[in-house]
Coordinates of C-alpha atoms in Angstrom, one line a residue:
X201 CA 54.3 -3.7 -22.3
X202 CA 51.1 -5.5 -21.1
X203 CA 49.3 -4.0 -18.2
X204 CA 49.5 -5.9 -15.0
X205 CA 47.4 -5.9 -11.9
X206 CA 50.2 -4.2 -10.0
X207 CA 49.9 -1.2 -12.4
X208 CA 46.3 -0.7 -11.3
X209 CA 46.8 -1.3 -7.5
X210 CA 45.9 1.6 -5.2
X211 CA 49.5 2.1 -4.3
X212 CA 51.1 1.7 -7.7
X213 CA 52.1 5.4 -8.1
X214 CA 54.1 5.3 -4.9
X215 CA 56.6 2.9 -6.5
X216 CA 57.7 5.9 -8.7
X217 CA 60.4 7.9 -6.8
X218 CA 59.3 11.3 -8.1
X219 CA 55.7 10.8 -7.3
X220 CA 56.6 9.4 -3.8
X221 CA 58.8 12.4 -3.0
X222 CA 56.2 15.0 -4.1
X223 CA 53.5 13.0 -2.4
X224 CA 55.4 13.2 0.9
X225 CA 55.8 17.0 0.5
X226 CA 52.1 17.2 -0.3
X227 CA 51.3 15.2 2.8
X228 CA 53.4 17.6 4.9
X229 CA 51.7 20.6 3.3
X230 CA 48.3 19.2 4.1
X231 CA 49.3 18.4 7.7
X232 CA 50.2 22.1 8.0
X233 CA 46.9 23.2 6.5
X234 CA 44.9 21.1 9.0
X235 CA 47.0 22.1 11.9
X236 CA 46.4 25.7 11.0
X237 CA 42.6 25.3 10.4
X238 CA 42.1 23.4 13.7
X239 CA 44.2 25.9 15.7
X240 CA 42.4 28.9 14.1
X241 CA 38.9 27.4 14.6
X242 CA 39.6 26.5 18.2
X243 CA 41.2 29.8 18.9
X244 CA 38.1 31.6 17.5
X245 CA 35.9 29.7 19.9
X246 CA 38.0 31.0 22.8
X247 CA 37.8 34.6 21.4
X248 CA 34.0 34.5 20.7
X249 CA 31.1 32.1 20.9
X250 CA 29.1 33.6 18.0
X251 CA 28.5 30.8 15.4
X252 CA 29.0 33.2 12.5
X253 CA 32.5 34.2 13.6
X254 CA 33.4 30.6 14.1
X255 CA 32.1 29.6 10.7
X256 CA 33.9 32.6 9.1
X257 CA 37.2 30.9 9.9
X258 CA 36.4 28.3 7.3
X259 CA 35.3 31.1 4.9
X260 CA 38.6 33.0 5.4
X261 CA 40.7 29.9 4.7
X262 CA 38.9 28.9 1.6
X263 CA 37.8 32.2 0.0
X264 CA 41.4 33.0 -1.4
X265 CA 41.2 29.9 -3.6
X266 CA 38.0 31.2 -5.1
X267 CA 39.4 34.7 -5.7
X268 CA 42.9 33.8 -6.8
X269 CA 42.6 30.2 -8.2
X270 CA 42.4 31.2 -11.9
X271 CA 45.4 33.6 -11.8
X272 CA 47.3 30.9 -9.9
X273 CA 46.4 28.3 -12.5
X274 CA 47.3 30.5 -15.4
X275 CA 50.7 31.1 -13.8
X276 CA 51.2 27.4 -13.1
X277 CA 50.6 26.7 -16.8
X278 CA 53.3 29.1 -17.9
X279 CA 55.9 29.3 -15.1
X280 CA 58.4 26.7 -13.8
X281 CA 56.1 24.5 -11.8
X282 CA 58.9 23.4 -9.4
X283 CA 59.8 26.9 -8.5
X284 CA 56.2 27.9 -8.2
X285 CA 55.4 25.0 -5.9
X286 CA 58.5 25.8 -3.8
X287 CA 57.4 29.5 -3.5
X288 CA 54.0 28.6 -2.1
X289 CA 55.5 26.6 0.7
X290 CA 57.7 29.4 1.7
X291 CA 54.7 31.8 1.7
X292 CA 52.9 29.5 4.1
X293 CA 55.9 29.4 6.4
X294 CA 56.2 33.2 6.6
X295 CA 52.5 33.7 7.3
X296 CA 52.5 31.0 10.0
X297 CA 55.5 32.6 11.7
X298 CA 53.7 36.0 11.7
X299 CA 50.6 34.4 13.2
X300 CA 52.5 32.7 16.0
X301 CA 54.2 35.9 16.8
X302 CA 50.9 37.8 17.3
X303 CA 49.7 35.0 19.6
X304 CA 52.9 34.9 21.6
X305 CA 52.5 38.7 22.1
X306 CA 48.8 38.2 23.1
X307 CA 47.8 40.7 20.4
X308 CA 45.4 38.4 18.5
X309 CA 41.8 39.5 17.9
X310 CA 39.0 37.8 16.0
X311 CA 39.4 40.2 13.0
X312 CA 43.2 39.8 12.9
X313 CA 42.8 36.0 13.1
X314 CA 40.5 36.0 10.2
X315 CA 42.8 38.3 8.2
X316 CA 45.9 36.2 8.7
X317 CA 43.9 33.0 8.0
X318 CA 42.9 34.6 4.7
X319 CA 46.5 35.5 3.9
X320 CA 47.5 31.9 4.7
X321 CA 44.8 30.7 2.4
X322 CA 46.5 32.6 -0.4
X323 CA 49.4 30.1 -0.2
X324 CA 46.9 27.2 -0.6
X325 CA 45.3 29.1 -3.5
X326 CA 48.7 29.2 -5.3
X327 CA 49.9 25.7 -4.5
X328 CA 46.8 23.5 -5.3
X329 CA 46.6 24.2 -9.1
X330 CA 50.3 23.6 -9.6
X331 CA 50.4 20.3 -7.7
X332 CA 47.3 19.1 -9.5
X333 CA 49.0 19.9 -12.9
X334 CA 52.2 18.1 -11.9
X335 CA 50.6 14.8 -11.0
X336 CA 49.3 13.7 -14.4
X337 CA 52.8 14.5 -15.9
X338 CA 54.7 12.1 -13.6
X339 CA 52.4 9.1 -13.6
X340 CA 51.0 6.9 -16.5
X341 CA 47.4 7.7 -17.5
X342 CA 46.1 4.3 -16.3
X343 CA 47.6 5.1 -12.8
X344 CA 46.0 8.6 -12.6
X345 CA 42.9 7.5 -10.7
X346 CA 45.1 5.7 -8.1
X347 CA 47.4 8.8 -7.9
X348 CA 44.5 11.1 -7.3
X349 CA 43.1 8.7 -4.7
X350 CA 46.5 8.7 -2.9
X351 CA 46.3 12.5 -2.9
X352 CA 43.0 12.1 -1.2
X353 CA 44.6 9.7 1.3
X354 CA 47.2 12.4 1.9
X355 CA 44.6 14.9 2.6
X356 CA 42.7 12.7 5.0
X357 CA 45.8 11.2 6.7
X358 CA 46.7 14.9 7.3
X359 CA 43.2 15.3 8.7
X360 CA 44.1 12.8 11.3
X361 CA 47.7 13.8 11.9
X362 CA 47.2 17.5 11.8
X363 CA 44.4 17.7 14.3
X364 CA 46.0 15.2 16.7
X365 CA 49.3 17.2 16.7
X366 CA 47.4 20.5 16.9
X367 CA 45.1 19.2 19.7
X368 CA 48.1 17.9 21.7
X369 CA 50.0 21.2 21.3
X370 CA 46.9 23.4 22.1
X371 CA 46.3 21.4 25.3
X372 CA 49.9 21.3 26.4
X373 CA 51.6 24.5 25.1
X374 CA 49.1 26.7 23.3
X375 CA 48.0 27.6 19.8
X376 CA 51.1 29.7 19.1
X377 CA 53.2 26.6 19.0
X378 CA 50.9 25.0 16.5
X379 CA 51.5 27.8 14.0
X380 CA 55.3 27.8 14.8
X381 CA 55.5 24.1 14.0
X382 CA 53.4 24.8 10.9
X383 CA 56.2 27.2 9.7
X384 CA 58.9 24.6 10.4
X385 CA 57.1 21.8 8.5
X386 CA 56.5 24.1 5.6
X387 CA 60.2 24.8 5.3
X388 CA 60.9 21.1 5.4
X389 CA 58.4 20.5 2.6
X390 CA 60.1 23.2 0.6
X391 CA 63.5 21.5 1.0
X392 CA 62.0 18.2 -0.3
X393 CA 60.5 20.0 -3.3
X394 CA 63.9 21.6 -4.1
X395 CA 65.4 18.1 -4.5
X396 CA 63.0 17.3 -7.5
X397 CA 65.1 17.0 -10.6
X398 CA 62.8 19.0 -12.9
X399 CA 63.8 20.8 -16.1
X400 CA 61.4 23.6 -17.1
X401 CA 61.1 24.0 -20.9
X402 CA 59.9 27.5 -21.8
X403 CA 57.4 27.6 -24.7
X404 CA 59.1 28.6 -27.9
X405 CA 56.4 31.3 -28.4
X406 CA 57.2 32.8 -25.0
X407 CA 55.0 33.1 -21.9
X408 CA 51.3 33.6 -22.5
X409 CA 50.1 36.9 -21.1
X410 CA 48.3 36.5 -17.8
X411 CA 45.0 38.1 -19.0
X412 CA 44.9 36.0 -22.1
X413 CA 45.8 32.8 -20.3
X414 CA 42.9 33.4 -17.8
X415 CA 40.5 34.1 -20.6
X416 CA 41.5 31.0 -22.5
X417 CA 41.2 28.9 -19.4
X418 CA 37.7 30.2 -18.7
X419 CA 36.7 29.6 -22.4
X420 CA 38.0 26.1 -22.3
X421 CA 35.8 25.2 -19.4
X422 CA 32.8 27.2 -20.6
X423 CA 32.8 25.3 -23.9
X424 CA 32.9 21.9 -22.3
X425 CA 29.7 20.2 -21.3
X426 CA 31.7 17.6 -19.4
X427 CA 33.7 20.0 -17.4
X428 CA 30.7 22.2 -16.5
X429 CA 28.9 19.1 -15.3
X430 CA 31.8 18.2 -13.0
X431 CA 32.0 21.8 -11.6
X432 CA 28.2 21.8 -10.9
X433 CA 28.4 18.6 -8.9
X434 CA 31.4 19.5 -6.9
X435 CA 29.9 22.9 -6.0
X436 CA 26.7 21.2 -4.9
X437 CA 28.5 18.7 -2.8
X438 CA 30.9 21.1 -1.0
X439 CA 28.3 23.9 -0.5
X440 CA 26.2 21.5 1.6
X441 CA 28.8 19.2 3.2
X442 CA 30.9 22.2 4.4
X443 CA 28.2 22.8 7.0
X444 CA 29.5 19.9 9.0
X445 CA 33.1 21.1 9.0
X446 CA 32.2 24.8 9.6
X447 CA 30.1 23.9 12.7
X448 CA 32.1 21.0 13.9
X449 CA 33.8 22.9 16.7
X450 CA 30.4 23.9 18.1
X451 CA 29.1 20.4 17.7
X452 CA 32.1 19.1 19.7
X453 CA 31.4 21.6 22.5
X454 CA 27.8 20.5 22.6
X455 CA 28.5 16.8 23.1
X456 CA 28.3 15.3 26.5
X457 CA 31.8 15.8 27.9
X458 CA 32.8 17.5 24.7
X459 CA 35.9 19.7 24.3
X460 CA 39.1 20.2 22.3
X461 CA 39.8 16.4 22.4
X462 CA 36.3 15.7 21.0
X463 CA 36.8 18.1 18.1
X464 CA 40.1 16.4 17.3
X465 CA 38.5 13.0 17.6
X466 CA 35.8 13.9 15.1
X467 CA 38.3 15.2 12.5
X468 CA 40.4 12.1 13.0
X469 CA 37.4 9.8 12.5
X470 CA 36.5 11.6 9.3
X471 CA 40.0 11.2 8.0
X472 CA 40.1 7.6 9.0
X473 CA 36.9 7.0 7.0
X474 CA 38.3 8.6 3.9
X475 CA 41.6 6.6 4.1
X476 CA 39.7 3.3 4.7
X477 CA 37.4 3.8 1.8
X478 CA 40.2 4.7 -0.7
X479 CA 41.1 1.0 -1.1
X480 CA 37.5 0.4 -2.3
X481 CA 37.4 3.2 -4.9
X482 CA 38.7 1.2 -7.9
X483 CA 36.1 -1.4 -7.4
X484 CA 33.4 1.2 -6.9
X485 CA 34.4 3.0 -10.1
X486 CA 34.1 -0.2 -12.0
X487 CA 30.7 -1.0 -10.6
X488 CA 28.9 2.4 -10.8
X489 CA 28.9 5.2 -13.4
X490 CA 30.2 8.6 -12.3
X491 CA 26.8 10.1 -11.5
X492 CA 25.6 7.1 -9.6
X493 CA 28.7 7.0 -7.4
X494 CA 28.6 10.7 -6.7
X495 CA 24.9 10.5 -5.7
X496 CA 25.6 7.6 -3.4
X497 CA 28.4 9.5 -1.8
X498 CA 26.1 12.5 -1.4
X499 CA 23.5 10.3 0.3
X500 CA 26.0 8.9 2.7
X501 CA 27.2 12.4 3.5
X502 CA 23.7 13.6 4.1
X503 CA 23.1 10.6 6.5
X504 CA 26.2 11.5 8.4
X505 CA 25.2 15.1 8.8
X506 CA 21.7 14.2 9.9
X507 CA 23.1 11.9 12.5
X508 CA 25.4 14.6 13.8
X509 CA 22.5 17.0 14.0
X510 CA 20.4 14.6 16.1
X511 CA 22.9 13.2 18.6
X512 CA 24.9 14.5 21.6
X513 CA 26.6 11.2 22.2
X514 CA 30.3 10.8 21.1
X515 CA 30.0 7.1 20.6
X516 CA 27.3 7.7 18.0
X517 CA 28.9 10.8 16.4
X518 CA 32.3 9.1 15.8
X519 CA 30.9 6.4 13.4
X520 CA 28.9 9.1 11.6
X521 CA 32.1 11.2 11.1
X522 CA 33.8 8.0 9.8
X523 CA 31.1 7.5 7.2
X524 CA 31.2 11.2 6.4
X525 CA 34.9 10.9 5.5
X526 CA 34.2 7.9 3.3
X527 CA 31.5 9.8 1.5
X528 CA 33.8 12.8 1.1
X529 CA 36.6 11.0 -0.6
X530 CA 34.2 8.9 -2.8
X531 CA 32.5 12.0 -4.2
X532 CA 35.6 14.2 -4.4
X533 CA 37.9 11.6 -5.9
X534 CA 35.3 10.5 -8.5
X535 CA 34.8 14.1 -9.7
X536 CA 38.5 14.8 -9.5
X537 CA 39.3 11.9 -11.8
X538 CA 36.5 13.0 -14.1
X539 CA 37.8 16.5 -14.5
X540 CA 41.5 15.4 -14.9
X541 CA 40.5 13.1 -17.7
X542 CA 38.8 16.0 -19.5
X543 CA 41.8 18.4 -19.5
X544 CA 44.8 18.4 -21.9
X545 CA 48.1 19.3 -20.2
X546 CA 48.4 22.8 -21.8
X547 CA 45.4 24.0 -19.8
X548 CA 45.4 21.5 -16.9
X549 CA 46.4 23.9 -14.1
X550 CA 43.8 26.5 -15.1
X551 CA 41.1 23.8 -15.3
X552 CA 42.1 22.3 -12.0
X553 CA 42.2 25.8 -10.5
X554 CA 38.6 26.3 -11.5
X555 CA 37.7 23.0 -10.0
X556 CA 39.4 24.1 -6.7
X557 CA 37.7 27.5 -7.0
X558 CA 34.4 25.7 -7.2
X559 CA 35.2 23.7 -4.1
X560 CA 36.5 26.6 -2.1
X561 CA 34.0 29.1 -3.4
X562 CA 31.1 26.8 -2.5
X563 CA 32.7 25.9 0.8
X564 CA 33.2 29.6 1.7
X565 CA 29.7 30.5 0.7
X566 CA 28.3 27.4 2.4
X567 CA 30.2 28.0 5.6
X568 CA 28.9 31.6 5.8
X569 CA 25.3 30.6 5.0
X570 CA 25.0 27.6 7.2
X571 CA 26.7 29.5 10.0
X572 CA 24.1 32.3 9.6
X573 CA 21.3 29.7 9.5
X574 CA 22.7 28.2 12.8
X575 CA 22.7 31.7 14.3
X576 CA 19.1 32.3 13.4
X577 CA 17.9 28.8 14.4
X578 CA 20.3 26.3 15.9
X579 CA 23.3 24.2 14.8
X580 CA 21.2 20.9 14.5
X581 CA 18.6 22.7 12.4
X582 CA 21.2 24.1 10.0
X583 CA 22.8 20.7 9.6
X584 CA 19.5 19.1 8.9
X585 CA 18.5 21.5 6.2
X586 CA 21.9 21.2 4.6
X587 CA 21.7 17.4 4.5
X588 CA 18.2 17.3 2.9
X589 CA 18.9 20.1 0.3
X590 CA 22.3 18.6 -0.6
X591 CA 20.8 15.2 -1.6
X592 CA 17.9 16.8 -3.5
X593 CA 20.2 19.2 -5.4
X594 CA 22.6 16.4 -6.5
X595 CA 19.6 14.2 -7.6
X596 CA 18.3 17.1 -9.8
X597 CA 21.8 17.8 -11.2
X598 CA 22.0 14.1 -12.4
X599 CA 18.6 14.4 -13.9
X600 CA 19.1 17.8 -15.7
X601 CA 22.7 17.4 -16.7
X602 CA 23.6 13.7 -17.0
X603 CA 27.1 12.5 -17.8
X604 CA 27.4 11.2 -21.3
X605 CA 30.0 8.6 -20.2
X606 CA 32.2 9.4 -23.3
X607 CA 35.7 10.7 -23.0
X608 CA 37.5 12.7 -25.7
X609 CA 41.0 11.5 -26.7
X610 CA 43.2 14.4 -25.5
X611 CA 46.5 12.9 -26.7
X612 CA 48.5 15.8 -28.3
X613 CA 48.6 15.6 -32.1
X614 CA 50.9 18.1 -33.9
X615 CA 49.9 17.3 -37.4
X616 CA 48.8 20.7 -38.7
X617 CA 51.8 22.7 -39.9
X618 CA 51.9 26.2 -38.4
X619 CA 51.9 29.0 -41.1
X620 CA 55.2 30.7 -41.8
X621 CA 55.5 34.3 -42.7
X622 CA 58.6 36.5 -43.2
X623 CA 57.3 39.4 -41.1
X624 CA 54.9 38.4 -38.3
X625 CA 52.7 41.3 -37.3
X626 CA 53.7 42.7 -33.9
X627 CA 50.2 43.5 -32.8
X628 CA 46.6 43.3 -33.9
X629 CA 43.9 40.7 -34.1
X630 CA 44.2 38.0 -36.8
X631 CA 41.1 36.8 -38.8
X632 CA 41.2 33.3 -40.2
X633 CA 38.7 32.4 -42.9
X634 CA 38.2 28.8 -43.9
X635 CA 36.0 28.3 -47.0
X636 CA 34.1 25.0 -47.4
X637 CA 32.1 23.7 -50.4
X638 CA 29.1 21.7 -49.1
X639 CA 26.4 19.7 -51.0
X640 CA 23.2 21.8 -50.3
X641 CA 21.4 18.6 -49.5
X642 CA 23.8 18.0 -46.5
X643 CA 24.1 21.7 -45.4
X644 CA 21.8 21.2 -42.4
X645 CA 24.0 18.4 -41.0
X646 CA 27.2 20.4 -41.7
X647 CA 25.7 23.5 -40.0
X648 CA 24.8 21.5 -36.9
X649 CA 28.3 20.1 -36.7
X650 CA 30.0 23.5 -37.1
X651 CA 27.6 25.4 -34.8
X652 CA 28.0 22.8 -32.1
X653 CA 31.3 20.9 -31.8
X654 CA 33.1 23.1 -34.4
X655 CA 32.4 26.3 -32.6
X656 CA 33.2 24.9 -29.1
X657 CA 36.5 23.4 -30.3
X658 CA 37.8 26.8 -31.8
X659 CA 36.8 28.7 -28.6
X660 CA 38.4 26.1 -26.3
X661 CA 41.7 26.6 -28.2
X662 CA 41.6 30.3 -27.4
X663 CA 39.9 32.0 -30.3
X664 CA 38.4 35.5 -29.4
X665 CA 35.4 34.9 -31.6
X666 CA 33.9 32.5 -34.1
X667 CA 31.2 32.8 -36.8
X668 CA 29.9 30.7 -39.6
X669 CA 28.8 32.5 -42.8
X670 CA 26.6 31.0 -45.5
X671 CA 26.7 32.6 -48.9
X672 CA 23.3 33.9 -49.9
X673 CA 24.0 33.7 -53.7
X674 CA 25.9 30.4 -53.6
X675 CA 24.2 27.8 -51.2
X676 CA 27.2 25.5 -51.4
X677 CA 29.6 28.0 -50.0
X678 CA 30.2 28.2 -46.2
X679 CA 32.9 30.3 -44.6
X680 CA 34.2 29.7 -41.1
X681 CA 35.6 32.9 -39.5
X682 CA 37.9 32.7 -36.5
X683 CA 39.4 35.7 -34.8
X684 CA 42.6 35.4 -32.7
X685 CA 43.9 38.0 -30.3
X686 CA 47.3 38.1 -32.0
X687 CA 49.6 36.3 -34.4
X688 CA 51.3 34.6 -31.5
X689 CA 48.0 33.4 -30.1
X690 CA 47.0 32.2 -33.5
X691 CA 50.2 30.0 -33.6
X692 CA 49.5 28.7 -30.1
X693 CA 46.4 27.0 -31.3
X694 CA 48.5 24.7 -33.5
X695 CA 50.2 23.4 -30.3
X696 CA 46.9 22.6 -28.7
X697 CA 45.5 20.1 -31.2
X698 CA 44.5 16.7 -29.8
X699 CA 43.4 13.4 -31.3
X700 CA 39.8 14.5 -30.7
X701 CA 40.4 17.7 -32.7
X702 CA 41.9 15.6 -35.6
X703 CA 38.8 13.4 -35.6
X704 CA 36.6 16.5 -35.6
X705 CA 38.6 17.9 -38.6
X706 CA 38.0 14.6 -40.5
X707 CA 34.3 14.9 -39.9
X708 CA 34.3 18.4 -41.3
X709 CA 36.3 17.4 -44.3
X710 CA 33.8 14.5 -45.0
X711 CA 31.3 17.2 -46.0
X712 CA 33.7 19.2 -48.2
X713 CA 33.3 18.8 -52.0
X714 CA 36.2 18.6 -54.4
X715 CA 39.7 17.2 -54.3
X716 CA 41.3 20.5 -53.0
X717 CA 41.1 21.1 -49.2
X718 CA 39.2 24.0 -47.9
X719 CA 40.7 27.4 -48.8
X720 CA 42.3 29.2 -45.8
X721 CA 43.1 32.9 -45.7
X722 CA 44.6 34.9 -42.8
X723 CA 44.3 38.6 -42.5
X724 CA 45.5 41.2 -40.0
X725 CA 42.5 43.2 -38.7
X726 CA 43.6 46.9 -39.2
X727 CA 42.1 49.4 -36.8
X728 CA 42.2 53.1 -36.5
X729 CA 43.3 55.0 -33.4
X730 CA 42.2 58.4 -32.2
X731 CA 39.4 60.4 -33.7
X732 CA 38.6 60.5 -37.5

């Protein structure tokens, strides 16, 4: 079917019922998150005026994603994603109920508030990877950028709705009612998720062990230049830009006539800027390469932060926050699309969990550091330093680690038959040896291919180790040695082959001499136990 302009419109994914239903539940989850963050941050300013304590609210809400993101991603890649997503919403509902109870009983303290904010962040740590992995499976690939932009709209619409609702409740009834409403909305979102008609298909080889799944996820990212470049940029952006959010409550108090309403207004302006700019993202992506667009977004964010550092007038600060929101979604969405395009579905949740870990880890660290800098100096000085160093760091990242602009074809290709044996070994590492015959005149080129793309491909698929042997007595003989953790993990690699891997295999075979394919042998690595 030919592609139409409607397929590429910013709202095209919303025409699909499943995406629309899950998007609504995601919007409600984000509203709850912002309500909780606003109420917690504002409550902390009523418990203490120390900038570090206020900034640590942001750290407590984001640090769980850094600590638990990879295990959550590994679970999301192996468990029923519907049930996992549902569980995360119920977790948030329970924590919000406990937090509201402590406030109603007037038993809340700064330390307890931080602890419960951290526990609430665990729910976000669990739900973000699974939702990120679901989206590419329910929308066509050409609509993925629009779907991710709509997720950004959800985040920023909630940035308006959540603070407005939270601010109104705080002013009229108190913070406890914000957390209680948070619990109710989380339950409603769970009910919506439960209506998703999703059939989980367990892997025929069984569930991958958690430790192995985490190792393989880390290896996949570590062996990808593209993914490492995305993680570097998103870490730089959020480490510096989080200074604005972490210190925003204090900035609002410092404005002429500032208060809770000013804080809410700033967050709403930032969300409105992000929503308004989402419509322009398709055109911006066509006009600028990834690195150029991210650098422009970083520059706009730096300008917004510098303006907030220099003004105490609300009428100046609101447009600055609007532009800051536009910068946020421009940079975040550009990098989110880039990493999604670089991940196959079998490792998507783990890859996206590391992306979110980079965001939250850098945000948590940035909030603590910029809060401490503000304590030592002042809030405006801290924001000014963050804006300058953020722009400079992104410029250096683009210079030292530029984007190649090339995307691998990650379409699954199950063309390599898995080996069949009568008695699979129950345990033990498996060594695979692939013997090539190479013209010695071309051995240098073959070696470069194998030590570069060949090695990275094997490790991305989950191999424990990889070596290339060159026969001293026979210069034409090369042996590729791959070690897998177990026979089952060896078989899993056959399900992870993509079109890019097939193309790489063909490039390897182009060097091989003779009509027979390279000889493959598989051996169980026997080990001794106890003392000899």
